[in-house]
mmCIF file of N, CA and C in Angstrom:
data_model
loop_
_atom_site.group_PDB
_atom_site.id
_atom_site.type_symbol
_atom_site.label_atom_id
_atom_site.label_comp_id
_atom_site.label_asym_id
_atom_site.label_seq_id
_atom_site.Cartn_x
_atom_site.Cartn_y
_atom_site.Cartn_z
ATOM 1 N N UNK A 215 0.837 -1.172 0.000
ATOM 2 C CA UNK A 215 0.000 0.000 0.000
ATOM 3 C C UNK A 215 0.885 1.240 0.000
ATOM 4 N N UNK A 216 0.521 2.307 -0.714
ATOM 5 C CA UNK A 216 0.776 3.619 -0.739
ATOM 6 C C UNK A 216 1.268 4.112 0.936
ATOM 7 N N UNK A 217 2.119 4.972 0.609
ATOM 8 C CA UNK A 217 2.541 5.493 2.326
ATOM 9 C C UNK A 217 2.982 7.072 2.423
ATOM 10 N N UNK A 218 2.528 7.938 2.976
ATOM 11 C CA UNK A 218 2.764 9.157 2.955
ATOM 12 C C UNK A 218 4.312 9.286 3.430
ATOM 13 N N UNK A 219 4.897 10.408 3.547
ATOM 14 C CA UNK A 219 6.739 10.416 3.793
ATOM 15 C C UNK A 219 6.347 10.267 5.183
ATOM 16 N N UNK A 220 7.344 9.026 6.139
ATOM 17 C CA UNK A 220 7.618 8.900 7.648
ATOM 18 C C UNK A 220 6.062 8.522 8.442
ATOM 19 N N UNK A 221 5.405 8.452 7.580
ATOM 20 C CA UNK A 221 4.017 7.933 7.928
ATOM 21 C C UNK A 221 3.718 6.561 7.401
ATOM 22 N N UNK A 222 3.923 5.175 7.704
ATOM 23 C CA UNK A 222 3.893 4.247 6.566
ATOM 24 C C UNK A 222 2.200 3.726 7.148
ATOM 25 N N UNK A 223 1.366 3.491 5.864
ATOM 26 C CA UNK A 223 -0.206 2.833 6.876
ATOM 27 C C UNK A 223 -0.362 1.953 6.795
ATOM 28 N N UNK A 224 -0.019 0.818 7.822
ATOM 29 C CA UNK A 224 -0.470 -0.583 7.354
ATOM 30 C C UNK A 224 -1.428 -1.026 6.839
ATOM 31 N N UNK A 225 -1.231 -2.503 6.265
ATOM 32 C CA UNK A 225 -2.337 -2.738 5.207
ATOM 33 C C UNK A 225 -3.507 -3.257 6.706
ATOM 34 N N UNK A 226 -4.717 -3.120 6.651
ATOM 35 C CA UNK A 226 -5.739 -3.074 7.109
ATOM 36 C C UNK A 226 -5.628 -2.617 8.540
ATOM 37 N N UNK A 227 -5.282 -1.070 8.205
ATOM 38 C CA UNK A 227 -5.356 -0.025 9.451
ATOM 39 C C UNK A 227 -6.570 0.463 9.439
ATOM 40 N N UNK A 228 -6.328 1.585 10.782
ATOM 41 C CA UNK A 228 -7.286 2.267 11.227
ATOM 42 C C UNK A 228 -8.268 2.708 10.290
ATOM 43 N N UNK A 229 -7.099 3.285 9.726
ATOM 44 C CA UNK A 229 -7.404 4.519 8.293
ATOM 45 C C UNK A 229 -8.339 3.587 7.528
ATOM 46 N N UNK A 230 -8.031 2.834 6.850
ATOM 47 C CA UNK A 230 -8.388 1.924 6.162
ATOM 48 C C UNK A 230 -10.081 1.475 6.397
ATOM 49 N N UNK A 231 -10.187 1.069 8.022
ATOM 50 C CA UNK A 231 -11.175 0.939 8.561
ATOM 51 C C UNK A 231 -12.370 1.727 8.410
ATOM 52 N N UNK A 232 -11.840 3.000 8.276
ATOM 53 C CA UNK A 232 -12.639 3.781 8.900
ATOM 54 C C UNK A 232 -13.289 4.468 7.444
ATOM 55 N N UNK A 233 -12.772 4.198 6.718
ATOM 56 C CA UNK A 233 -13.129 4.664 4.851
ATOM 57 C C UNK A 233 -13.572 3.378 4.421
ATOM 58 N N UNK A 234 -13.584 2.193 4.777
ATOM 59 C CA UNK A 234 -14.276 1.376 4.699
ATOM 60 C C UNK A 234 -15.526 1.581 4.869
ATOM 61 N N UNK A 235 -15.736 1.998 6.404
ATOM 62 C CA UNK A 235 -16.758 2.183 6.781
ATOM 63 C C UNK A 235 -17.864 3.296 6.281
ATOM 64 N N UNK A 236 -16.998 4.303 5.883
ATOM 65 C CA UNK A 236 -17.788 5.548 5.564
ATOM 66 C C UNK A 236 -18.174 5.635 3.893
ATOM 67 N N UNK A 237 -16.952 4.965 3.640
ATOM 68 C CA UNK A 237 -17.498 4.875 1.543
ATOM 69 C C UNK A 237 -18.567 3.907 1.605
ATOM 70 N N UNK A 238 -18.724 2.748 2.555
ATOM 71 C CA UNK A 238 -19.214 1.774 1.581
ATOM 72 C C UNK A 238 -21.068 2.359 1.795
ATOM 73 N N UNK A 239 -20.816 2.885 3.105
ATOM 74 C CA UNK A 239 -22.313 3.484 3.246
ATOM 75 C C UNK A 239 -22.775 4.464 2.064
ATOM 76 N N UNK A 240 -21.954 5.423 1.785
ATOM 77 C CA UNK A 240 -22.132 6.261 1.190
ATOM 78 C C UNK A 240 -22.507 6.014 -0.630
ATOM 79 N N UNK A 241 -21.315 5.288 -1.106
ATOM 80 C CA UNK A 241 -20.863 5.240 -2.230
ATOM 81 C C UNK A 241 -21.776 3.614 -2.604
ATOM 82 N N UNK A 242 -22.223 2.927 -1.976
ATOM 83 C CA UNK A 242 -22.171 1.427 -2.294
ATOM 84 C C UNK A 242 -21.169 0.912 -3.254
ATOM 85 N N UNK A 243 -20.084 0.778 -2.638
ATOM 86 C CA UNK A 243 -18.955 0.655 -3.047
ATOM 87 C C UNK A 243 -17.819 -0.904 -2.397
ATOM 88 N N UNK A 244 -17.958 -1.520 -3.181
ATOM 89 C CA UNK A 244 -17.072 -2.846 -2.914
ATOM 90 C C UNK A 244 -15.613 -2.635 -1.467
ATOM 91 N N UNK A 245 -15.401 -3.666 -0.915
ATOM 92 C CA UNK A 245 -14.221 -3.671 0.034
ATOM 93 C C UNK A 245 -13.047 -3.274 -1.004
ATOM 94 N N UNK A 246 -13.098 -3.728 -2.215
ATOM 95 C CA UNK A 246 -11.422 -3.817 -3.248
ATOM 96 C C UNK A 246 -11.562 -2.291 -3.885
ATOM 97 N N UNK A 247 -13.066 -1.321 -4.269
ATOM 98 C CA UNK A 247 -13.351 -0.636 -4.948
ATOM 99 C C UNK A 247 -12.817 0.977 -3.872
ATOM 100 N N UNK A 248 -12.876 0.278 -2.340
ATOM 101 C CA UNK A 248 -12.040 1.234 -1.286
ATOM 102 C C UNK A 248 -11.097 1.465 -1.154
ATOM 103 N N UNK A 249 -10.272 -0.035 -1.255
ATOM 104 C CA UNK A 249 -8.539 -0.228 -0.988
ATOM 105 C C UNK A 249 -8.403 0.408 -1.968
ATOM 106 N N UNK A 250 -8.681 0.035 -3.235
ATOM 107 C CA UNK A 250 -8.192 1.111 -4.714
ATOM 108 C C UNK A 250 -8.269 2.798 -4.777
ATOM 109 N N UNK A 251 -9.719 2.919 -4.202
ATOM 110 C CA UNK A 251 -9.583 4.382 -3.942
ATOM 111 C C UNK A 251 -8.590 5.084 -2.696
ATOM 112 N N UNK A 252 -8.514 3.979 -1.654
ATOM 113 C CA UNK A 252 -7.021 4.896 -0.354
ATOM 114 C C UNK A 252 -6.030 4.561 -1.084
ATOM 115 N N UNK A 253 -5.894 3.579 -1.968
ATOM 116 C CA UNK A 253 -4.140 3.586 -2.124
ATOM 117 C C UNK A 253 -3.951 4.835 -3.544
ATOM 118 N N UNK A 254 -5.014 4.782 -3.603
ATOM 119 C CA UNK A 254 -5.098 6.094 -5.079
ATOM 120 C C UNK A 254 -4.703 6.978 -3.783
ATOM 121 N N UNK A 255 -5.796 7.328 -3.011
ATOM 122 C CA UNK A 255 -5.244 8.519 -2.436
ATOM 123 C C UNK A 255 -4.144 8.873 -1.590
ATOM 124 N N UNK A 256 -3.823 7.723 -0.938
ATOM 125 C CA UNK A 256 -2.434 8.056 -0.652
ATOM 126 C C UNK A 256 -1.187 8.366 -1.618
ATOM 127 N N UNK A 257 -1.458 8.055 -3.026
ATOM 128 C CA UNK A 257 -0.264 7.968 -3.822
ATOM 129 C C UNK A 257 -0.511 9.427 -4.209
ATOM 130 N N UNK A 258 -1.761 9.991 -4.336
ATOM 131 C CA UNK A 258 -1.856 11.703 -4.727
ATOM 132 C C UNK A 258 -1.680 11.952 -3.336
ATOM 133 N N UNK A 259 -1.147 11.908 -2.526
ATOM 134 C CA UNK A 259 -0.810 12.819 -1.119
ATOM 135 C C UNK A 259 0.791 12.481 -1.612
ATOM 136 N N UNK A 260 1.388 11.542 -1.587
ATOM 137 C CA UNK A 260 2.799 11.379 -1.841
ATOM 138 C C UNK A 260 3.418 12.149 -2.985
ATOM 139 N N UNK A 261 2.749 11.690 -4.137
ATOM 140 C CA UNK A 261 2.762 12.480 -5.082
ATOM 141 C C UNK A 261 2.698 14.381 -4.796
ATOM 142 N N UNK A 262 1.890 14.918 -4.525
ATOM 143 C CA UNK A 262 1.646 15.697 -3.521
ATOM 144 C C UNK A 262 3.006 16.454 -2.991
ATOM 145 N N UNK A 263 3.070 15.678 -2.170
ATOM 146 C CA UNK A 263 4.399 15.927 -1.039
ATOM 147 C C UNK A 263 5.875 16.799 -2.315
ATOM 148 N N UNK A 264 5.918 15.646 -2.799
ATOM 149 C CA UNK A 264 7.016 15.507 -4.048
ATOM 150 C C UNK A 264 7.197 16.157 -5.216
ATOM 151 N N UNK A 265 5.741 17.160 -5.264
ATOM 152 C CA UNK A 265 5.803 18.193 -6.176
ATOM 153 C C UNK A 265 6.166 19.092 -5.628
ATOM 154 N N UNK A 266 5.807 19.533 -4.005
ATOM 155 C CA UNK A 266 5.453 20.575 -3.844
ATOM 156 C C UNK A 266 7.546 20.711 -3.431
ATOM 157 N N UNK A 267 7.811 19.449 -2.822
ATOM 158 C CA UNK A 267 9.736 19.661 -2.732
ATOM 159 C C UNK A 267 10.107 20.057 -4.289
ATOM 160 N N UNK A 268 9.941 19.720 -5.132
ATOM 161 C CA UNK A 268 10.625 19.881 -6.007
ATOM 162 C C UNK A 268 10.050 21.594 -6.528
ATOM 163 N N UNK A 269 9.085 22.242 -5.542
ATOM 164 C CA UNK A 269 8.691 23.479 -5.993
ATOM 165 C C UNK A 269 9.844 24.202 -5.265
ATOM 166 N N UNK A 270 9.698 23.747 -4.050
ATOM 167 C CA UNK A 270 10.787 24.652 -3.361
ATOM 168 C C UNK A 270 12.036 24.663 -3.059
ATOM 169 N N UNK A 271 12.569 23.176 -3.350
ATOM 170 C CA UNK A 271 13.522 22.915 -3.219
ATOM 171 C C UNK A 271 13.795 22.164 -1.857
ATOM 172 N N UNK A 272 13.172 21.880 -1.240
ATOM 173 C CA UNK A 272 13.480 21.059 0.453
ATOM 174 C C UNK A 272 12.364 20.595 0.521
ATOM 175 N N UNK A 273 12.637 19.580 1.362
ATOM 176 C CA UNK A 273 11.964 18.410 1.595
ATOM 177 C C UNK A 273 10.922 18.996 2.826
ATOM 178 N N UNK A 274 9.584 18.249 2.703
ATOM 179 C CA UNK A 274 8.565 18.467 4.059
ATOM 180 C C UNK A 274 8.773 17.553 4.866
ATOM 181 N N UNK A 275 9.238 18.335 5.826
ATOM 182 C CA UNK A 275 9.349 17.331 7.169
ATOM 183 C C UNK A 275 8.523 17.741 8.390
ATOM 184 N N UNK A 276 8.460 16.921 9.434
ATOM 185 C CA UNK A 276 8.450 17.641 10.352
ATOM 186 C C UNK A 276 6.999 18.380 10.556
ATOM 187 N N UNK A 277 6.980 19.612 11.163
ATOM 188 C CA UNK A 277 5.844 20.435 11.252
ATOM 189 C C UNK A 277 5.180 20.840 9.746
ATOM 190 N N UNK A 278 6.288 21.039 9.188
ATOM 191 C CA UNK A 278 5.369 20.907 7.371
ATOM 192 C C UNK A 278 4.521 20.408 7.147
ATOM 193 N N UNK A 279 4.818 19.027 6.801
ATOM 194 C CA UNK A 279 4.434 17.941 6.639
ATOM 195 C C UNK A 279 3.145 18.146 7.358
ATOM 196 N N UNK A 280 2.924 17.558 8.613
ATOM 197 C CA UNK A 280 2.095 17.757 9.384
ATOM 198 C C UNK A 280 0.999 19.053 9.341
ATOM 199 N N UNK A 281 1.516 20.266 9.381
ATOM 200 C CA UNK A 281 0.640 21.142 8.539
ATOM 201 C C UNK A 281 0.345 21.081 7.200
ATOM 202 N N UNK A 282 0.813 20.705 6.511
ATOM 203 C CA UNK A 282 0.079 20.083 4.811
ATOM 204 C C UNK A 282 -0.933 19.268 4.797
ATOM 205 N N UNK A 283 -0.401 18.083 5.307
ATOM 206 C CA UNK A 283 -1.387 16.872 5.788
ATOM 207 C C UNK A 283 -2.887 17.563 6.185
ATOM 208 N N UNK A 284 -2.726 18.471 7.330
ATOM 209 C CA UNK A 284 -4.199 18.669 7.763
ATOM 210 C C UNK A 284 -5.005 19.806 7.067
ATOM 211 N N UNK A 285 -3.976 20.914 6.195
ATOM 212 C CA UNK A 285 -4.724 21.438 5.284
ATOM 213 C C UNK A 285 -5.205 20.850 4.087
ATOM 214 N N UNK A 286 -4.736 19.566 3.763
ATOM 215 C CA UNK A 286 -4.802 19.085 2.675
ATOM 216 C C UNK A 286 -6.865 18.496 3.351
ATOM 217 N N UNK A 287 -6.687 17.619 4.661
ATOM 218 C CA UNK A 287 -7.671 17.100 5.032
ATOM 219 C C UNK A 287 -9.110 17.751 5.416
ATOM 220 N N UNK A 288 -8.872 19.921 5.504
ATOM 221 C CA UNK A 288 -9.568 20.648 5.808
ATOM 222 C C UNK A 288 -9.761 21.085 4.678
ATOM 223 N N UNK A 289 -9.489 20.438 3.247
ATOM 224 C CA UNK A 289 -10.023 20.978 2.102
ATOM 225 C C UNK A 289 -11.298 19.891 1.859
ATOM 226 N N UNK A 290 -11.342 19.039 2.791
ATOM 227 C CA UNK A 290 -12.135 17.834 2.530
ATOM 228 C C UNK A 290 -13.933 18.201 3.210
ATOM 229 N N UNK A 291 -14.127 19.992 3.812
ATOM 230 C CA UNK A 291 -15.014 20.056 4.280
ATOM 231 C C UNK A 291 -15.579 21.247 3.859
ATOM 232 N N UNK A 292 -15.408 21.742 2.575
ATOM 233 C CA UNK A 292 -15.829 22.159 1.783
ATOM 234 C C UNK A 292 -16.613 21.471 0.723
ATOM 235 N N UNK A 293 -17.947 22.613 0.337
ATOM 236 C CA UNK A 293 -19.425 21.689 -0.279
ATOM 237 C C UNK A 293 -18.701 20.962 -1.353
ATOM 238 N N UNK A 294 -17.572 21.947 -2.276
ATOM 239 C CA UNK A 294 -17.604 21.168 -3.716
ATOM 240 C C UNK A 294 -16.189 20.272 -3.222
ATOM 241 N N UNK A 295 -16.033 19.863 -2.046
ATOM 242 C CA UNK A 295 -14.818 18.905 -2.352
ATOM 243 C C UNK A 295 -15.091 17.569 -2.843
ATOM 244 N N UNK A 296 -13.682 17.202 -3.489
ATOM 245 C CA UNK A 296 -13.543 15.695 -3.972
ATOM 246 C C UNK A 296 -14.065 14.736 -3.134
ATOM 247 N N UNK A 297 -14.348 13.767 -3.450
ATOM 248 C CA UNK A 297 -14.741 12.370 -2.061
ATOM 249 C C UNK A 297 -13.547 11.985 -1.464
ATOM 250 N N UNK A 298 -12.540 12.204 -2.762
ATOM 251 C CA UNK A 298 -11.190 11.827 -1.592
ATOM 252 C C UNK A 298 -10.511 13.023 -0.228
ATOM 253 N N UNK A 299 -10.821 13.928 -0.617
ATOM 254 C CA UNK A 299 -10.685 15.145 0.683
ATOM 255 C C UNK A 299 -11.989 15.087 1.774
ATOM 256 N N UNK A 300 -13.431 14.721 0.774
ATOM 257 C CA UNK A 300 -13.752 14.515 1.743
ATOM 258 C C UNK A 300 -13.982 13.268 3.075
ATOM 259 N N UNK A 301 -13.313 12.150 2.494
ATOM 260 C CA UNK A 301 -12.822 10.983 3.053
ATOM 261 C C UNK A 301 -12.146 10.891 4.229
ATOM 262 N N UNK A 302 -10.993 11.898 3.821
ATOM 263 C CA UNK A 302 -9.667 12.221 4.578
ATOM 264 C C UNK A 302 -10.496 12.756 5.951
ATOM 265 N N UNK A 303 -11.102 13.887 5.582
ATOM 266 C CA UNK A 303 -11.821 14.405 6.548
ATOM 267 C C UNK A 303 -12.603 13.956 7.511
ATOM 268 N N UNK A 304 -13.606 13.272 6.826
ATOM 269 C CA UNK A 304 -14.310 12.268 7.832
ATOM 270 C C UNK A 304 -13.402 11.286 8.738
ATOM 271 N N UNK A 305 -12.560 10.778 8.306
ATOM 272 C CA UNK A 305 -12.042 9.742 8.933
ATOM 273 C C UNK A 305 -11.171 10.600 9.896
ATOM 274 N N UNK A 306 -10.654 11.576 9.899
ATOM 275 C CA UNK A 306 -10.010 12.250 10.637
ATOM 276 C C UNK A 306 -11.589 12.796 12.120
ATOM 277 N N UNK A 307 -12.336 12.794 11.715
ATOM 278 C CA UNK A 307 -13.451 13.580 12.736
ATOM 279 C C UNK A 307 -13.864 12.629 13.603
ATOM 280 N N UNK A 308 -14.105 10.603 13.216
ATOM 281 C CA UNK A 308 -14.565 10.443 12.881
ATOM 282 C C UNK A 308 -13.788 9.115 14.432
ATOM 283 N N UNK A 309 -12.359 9.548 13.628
ATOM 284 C CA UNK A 309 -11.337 8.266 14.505
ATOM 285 C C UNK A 309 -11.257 8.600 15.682
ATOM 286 N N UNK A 310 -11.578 7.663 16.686
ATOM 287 C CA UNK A 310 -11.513 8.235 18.424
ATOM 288 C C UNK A 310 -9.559 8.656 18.921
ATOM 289 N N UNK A 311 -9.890 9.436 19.767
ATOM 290 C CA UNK A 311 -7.989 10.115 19.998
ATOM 291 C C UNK A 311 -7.421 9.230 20.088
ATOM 292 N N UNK A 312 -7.627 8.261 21.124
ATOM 293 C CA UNK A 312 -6.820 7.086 21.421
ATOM 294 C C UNK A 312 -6.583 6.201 20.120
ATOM 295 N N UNK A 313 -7.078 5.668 19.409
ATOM 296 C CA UNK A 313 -7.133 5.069 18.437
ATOM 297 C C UNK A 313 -5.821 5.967 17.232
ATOM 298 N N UNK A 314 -5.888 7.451 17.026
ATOM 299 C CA UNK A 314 -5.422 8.438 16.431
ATOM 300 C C UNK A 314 -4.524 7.921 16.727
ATOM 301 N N UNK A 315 -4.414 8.069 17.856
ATOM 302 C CA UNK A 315 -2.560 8.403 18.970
ATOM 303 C C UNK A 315 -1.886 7.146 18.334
ATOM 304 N N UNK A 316 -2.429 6.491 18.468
ATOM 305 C CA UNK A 316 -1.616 4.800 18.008
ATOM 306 C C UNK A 316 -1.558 4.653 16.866
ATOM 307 N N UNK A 317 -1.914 5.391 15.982
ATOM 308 C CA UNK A 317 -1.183 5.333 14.364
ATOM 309 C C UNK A 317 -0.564 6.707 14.334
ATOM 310 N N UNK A 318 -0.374 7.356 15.136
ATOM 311 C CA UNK A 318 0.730 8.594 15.090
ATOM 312 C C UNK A 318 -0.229 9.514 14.325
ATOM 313 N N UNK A 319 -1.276 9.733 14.221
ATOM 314 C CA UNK A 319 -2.168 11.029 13.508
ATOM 315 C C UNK A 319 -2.651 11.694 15.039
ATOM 316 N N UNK A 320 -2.466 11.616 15.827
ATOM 317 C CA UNK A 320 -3.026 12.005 16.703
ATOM 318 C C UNK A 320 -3.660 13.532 16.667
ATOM 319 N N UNK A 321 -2.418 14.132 16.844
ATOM 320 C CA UNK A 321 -2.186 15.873 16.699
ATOM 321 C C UNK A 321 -2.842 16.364 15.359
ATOM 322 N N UNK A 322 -2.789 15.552 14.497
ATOM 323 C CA UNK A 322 -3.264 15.957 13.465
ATOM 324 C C UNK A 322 -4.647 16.107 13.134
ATOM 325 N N UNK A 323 -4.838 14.798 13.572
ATOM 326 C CA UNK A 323 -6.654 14.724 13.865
ATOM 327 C C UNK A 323 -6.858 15.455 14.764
ATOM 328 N N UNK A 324 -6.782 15.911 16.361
ATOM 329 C CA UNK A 324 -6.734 16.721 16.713
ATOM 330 C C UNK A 324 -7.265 18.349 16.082
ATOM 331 N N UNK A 325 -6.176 18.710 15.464
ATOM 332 C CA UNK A 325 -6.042 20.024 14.477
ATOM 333 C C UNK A 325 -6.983 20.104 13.573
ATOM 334 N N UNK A 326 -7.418 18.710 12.531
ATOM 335 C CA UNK A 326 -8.422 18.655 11.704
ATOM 336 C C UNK A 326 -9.921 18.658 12.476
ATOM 337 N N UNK A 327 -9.894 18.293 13.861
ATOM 338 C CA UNK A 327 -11.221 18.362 14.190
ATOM 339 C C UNK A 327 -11.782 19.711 14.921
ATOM 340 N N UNK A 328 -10.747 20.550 15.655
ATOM 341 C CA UNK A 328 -10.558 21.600 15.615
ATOM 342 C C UNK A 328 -10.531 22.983 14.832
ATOM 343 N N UNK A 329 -10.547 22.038 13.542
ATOM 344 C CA UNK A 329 -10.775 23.511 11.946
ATOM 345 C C UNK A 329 -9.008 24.280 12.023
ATOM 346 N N UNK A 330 -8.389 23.846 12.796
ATOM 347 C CA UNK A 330 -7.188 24.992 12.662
ATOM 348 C C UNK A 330 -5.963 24.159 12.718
ATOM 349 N N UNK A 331 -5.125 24.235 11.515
ATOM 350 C CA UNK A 331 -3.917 23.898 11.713
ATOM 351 C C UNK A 331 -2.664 24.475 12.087
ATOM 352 N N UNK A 332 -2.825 25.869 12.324
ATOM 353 C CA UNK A 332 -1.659 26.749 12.802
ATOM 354 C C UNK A 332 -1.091 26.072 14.180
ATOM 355 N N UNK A 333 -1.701 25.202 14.924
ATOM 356 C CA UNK A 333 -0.886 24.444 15.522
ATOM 357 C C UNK A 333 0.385 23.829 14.897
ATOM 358 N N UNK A 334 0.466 23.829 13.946
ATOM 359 C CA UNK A 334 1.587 23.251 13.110
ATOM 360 C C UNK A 334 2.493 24.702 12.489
ATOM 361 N N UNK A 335 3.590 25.394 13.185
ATOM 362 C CA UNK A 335 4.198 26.000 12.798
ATOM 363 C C UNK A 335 4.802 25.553 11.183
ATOM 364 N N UNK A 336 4.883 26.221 10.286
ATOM 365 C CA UNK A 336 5.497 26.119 8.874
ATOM 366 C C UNK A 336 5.957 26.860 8.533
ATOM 367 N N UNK A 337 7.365 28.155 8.135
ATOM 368 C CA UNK A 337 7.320 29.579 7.485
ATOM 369 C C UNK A 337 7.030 29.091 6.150
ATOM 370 N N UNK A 338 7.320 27.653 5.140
ATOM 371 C CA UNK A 338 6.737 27.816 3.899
ATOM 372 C C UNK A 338 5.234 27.311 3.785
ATOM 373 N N UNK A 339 4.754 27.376 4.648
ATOM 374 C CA UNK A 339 2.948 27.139 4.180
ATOM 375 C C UNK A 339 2.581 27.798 3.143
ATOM 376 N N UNK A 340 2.963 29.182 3.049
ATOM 377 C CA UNK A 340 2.251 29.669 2.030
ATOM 378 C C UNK A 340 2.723 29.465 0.952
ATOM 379 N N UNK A 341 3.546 29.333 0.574
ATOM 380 C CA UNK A 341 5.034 28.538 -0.373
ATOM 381 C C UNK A 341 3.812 26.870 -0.841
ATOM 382 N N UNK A 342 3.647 26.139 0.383
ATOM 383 C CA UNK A 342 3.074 24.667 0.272
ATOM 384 C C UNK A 342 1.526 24.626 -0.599
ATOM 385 N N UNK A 343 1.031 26.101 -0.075
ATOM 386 C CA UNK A 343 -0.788 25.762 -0.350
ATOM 387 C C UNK A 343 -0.655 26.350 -1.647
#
């Protein structure tokens, strides 16, 4: 499966679970027709990542990263967003903290359920969005 940078998601994680749960209601959409759509979307978040270094020249690490990630996931709660932002989103609102904490999204979900990612210091955010 697809893996964001320093974030790797195991194959039948949380994440996984939890877009399981929310596409198949939504979308009537197969168990294989899900995995295809997260590993799509993880590969446009990686992908993602890898344009935006090669925009600026340095790599997202760190608080970047982490602030990208959750602006990327607060584009997911807007009317005309994609199903894949809005996916991200849900599953971020959606996953209990404890559960978060143990795949290392914690803070992030956190931030996404909160509406604000400036918890995540970045000086190139505006450079990133």
């Amino acid at each position: 499966m697809a893996q964001l940078p320093n974030r790797p998601i195991p194959k039948a994680s949380l994440f996984q679970q939890m877009a399981h749960r929310g596409l198949s209601h939504a979308a009537n959409l197969s168990p294989q027709e899900i995995d295809a759509m997260l590993t799509n979307f993880l590969q446009m978040m990686d992908l993602e990542f890898k344009k935006k270094y090669q925009q600026n020249g340095e790599k997202l690490e760190g608080t970047c990263e982490d602030r990208f990630f959750c602006e990327v996931a607060l584009q997911g709660r807007k009317v005309k967003a994609d199903p894949m932002h809005r996916m991200l989103f849900n599953i971020a609102l959606e996953t209990p903290p404890d559960l978060a904490s143990k795949s290392g999204l914690g803070e992030i979900f956190k931030a996404i359920k909160r509406l604000n990612c400036d918890v995540f210091k970045c000086s190139k955010i505006q450079k990133l969005m």
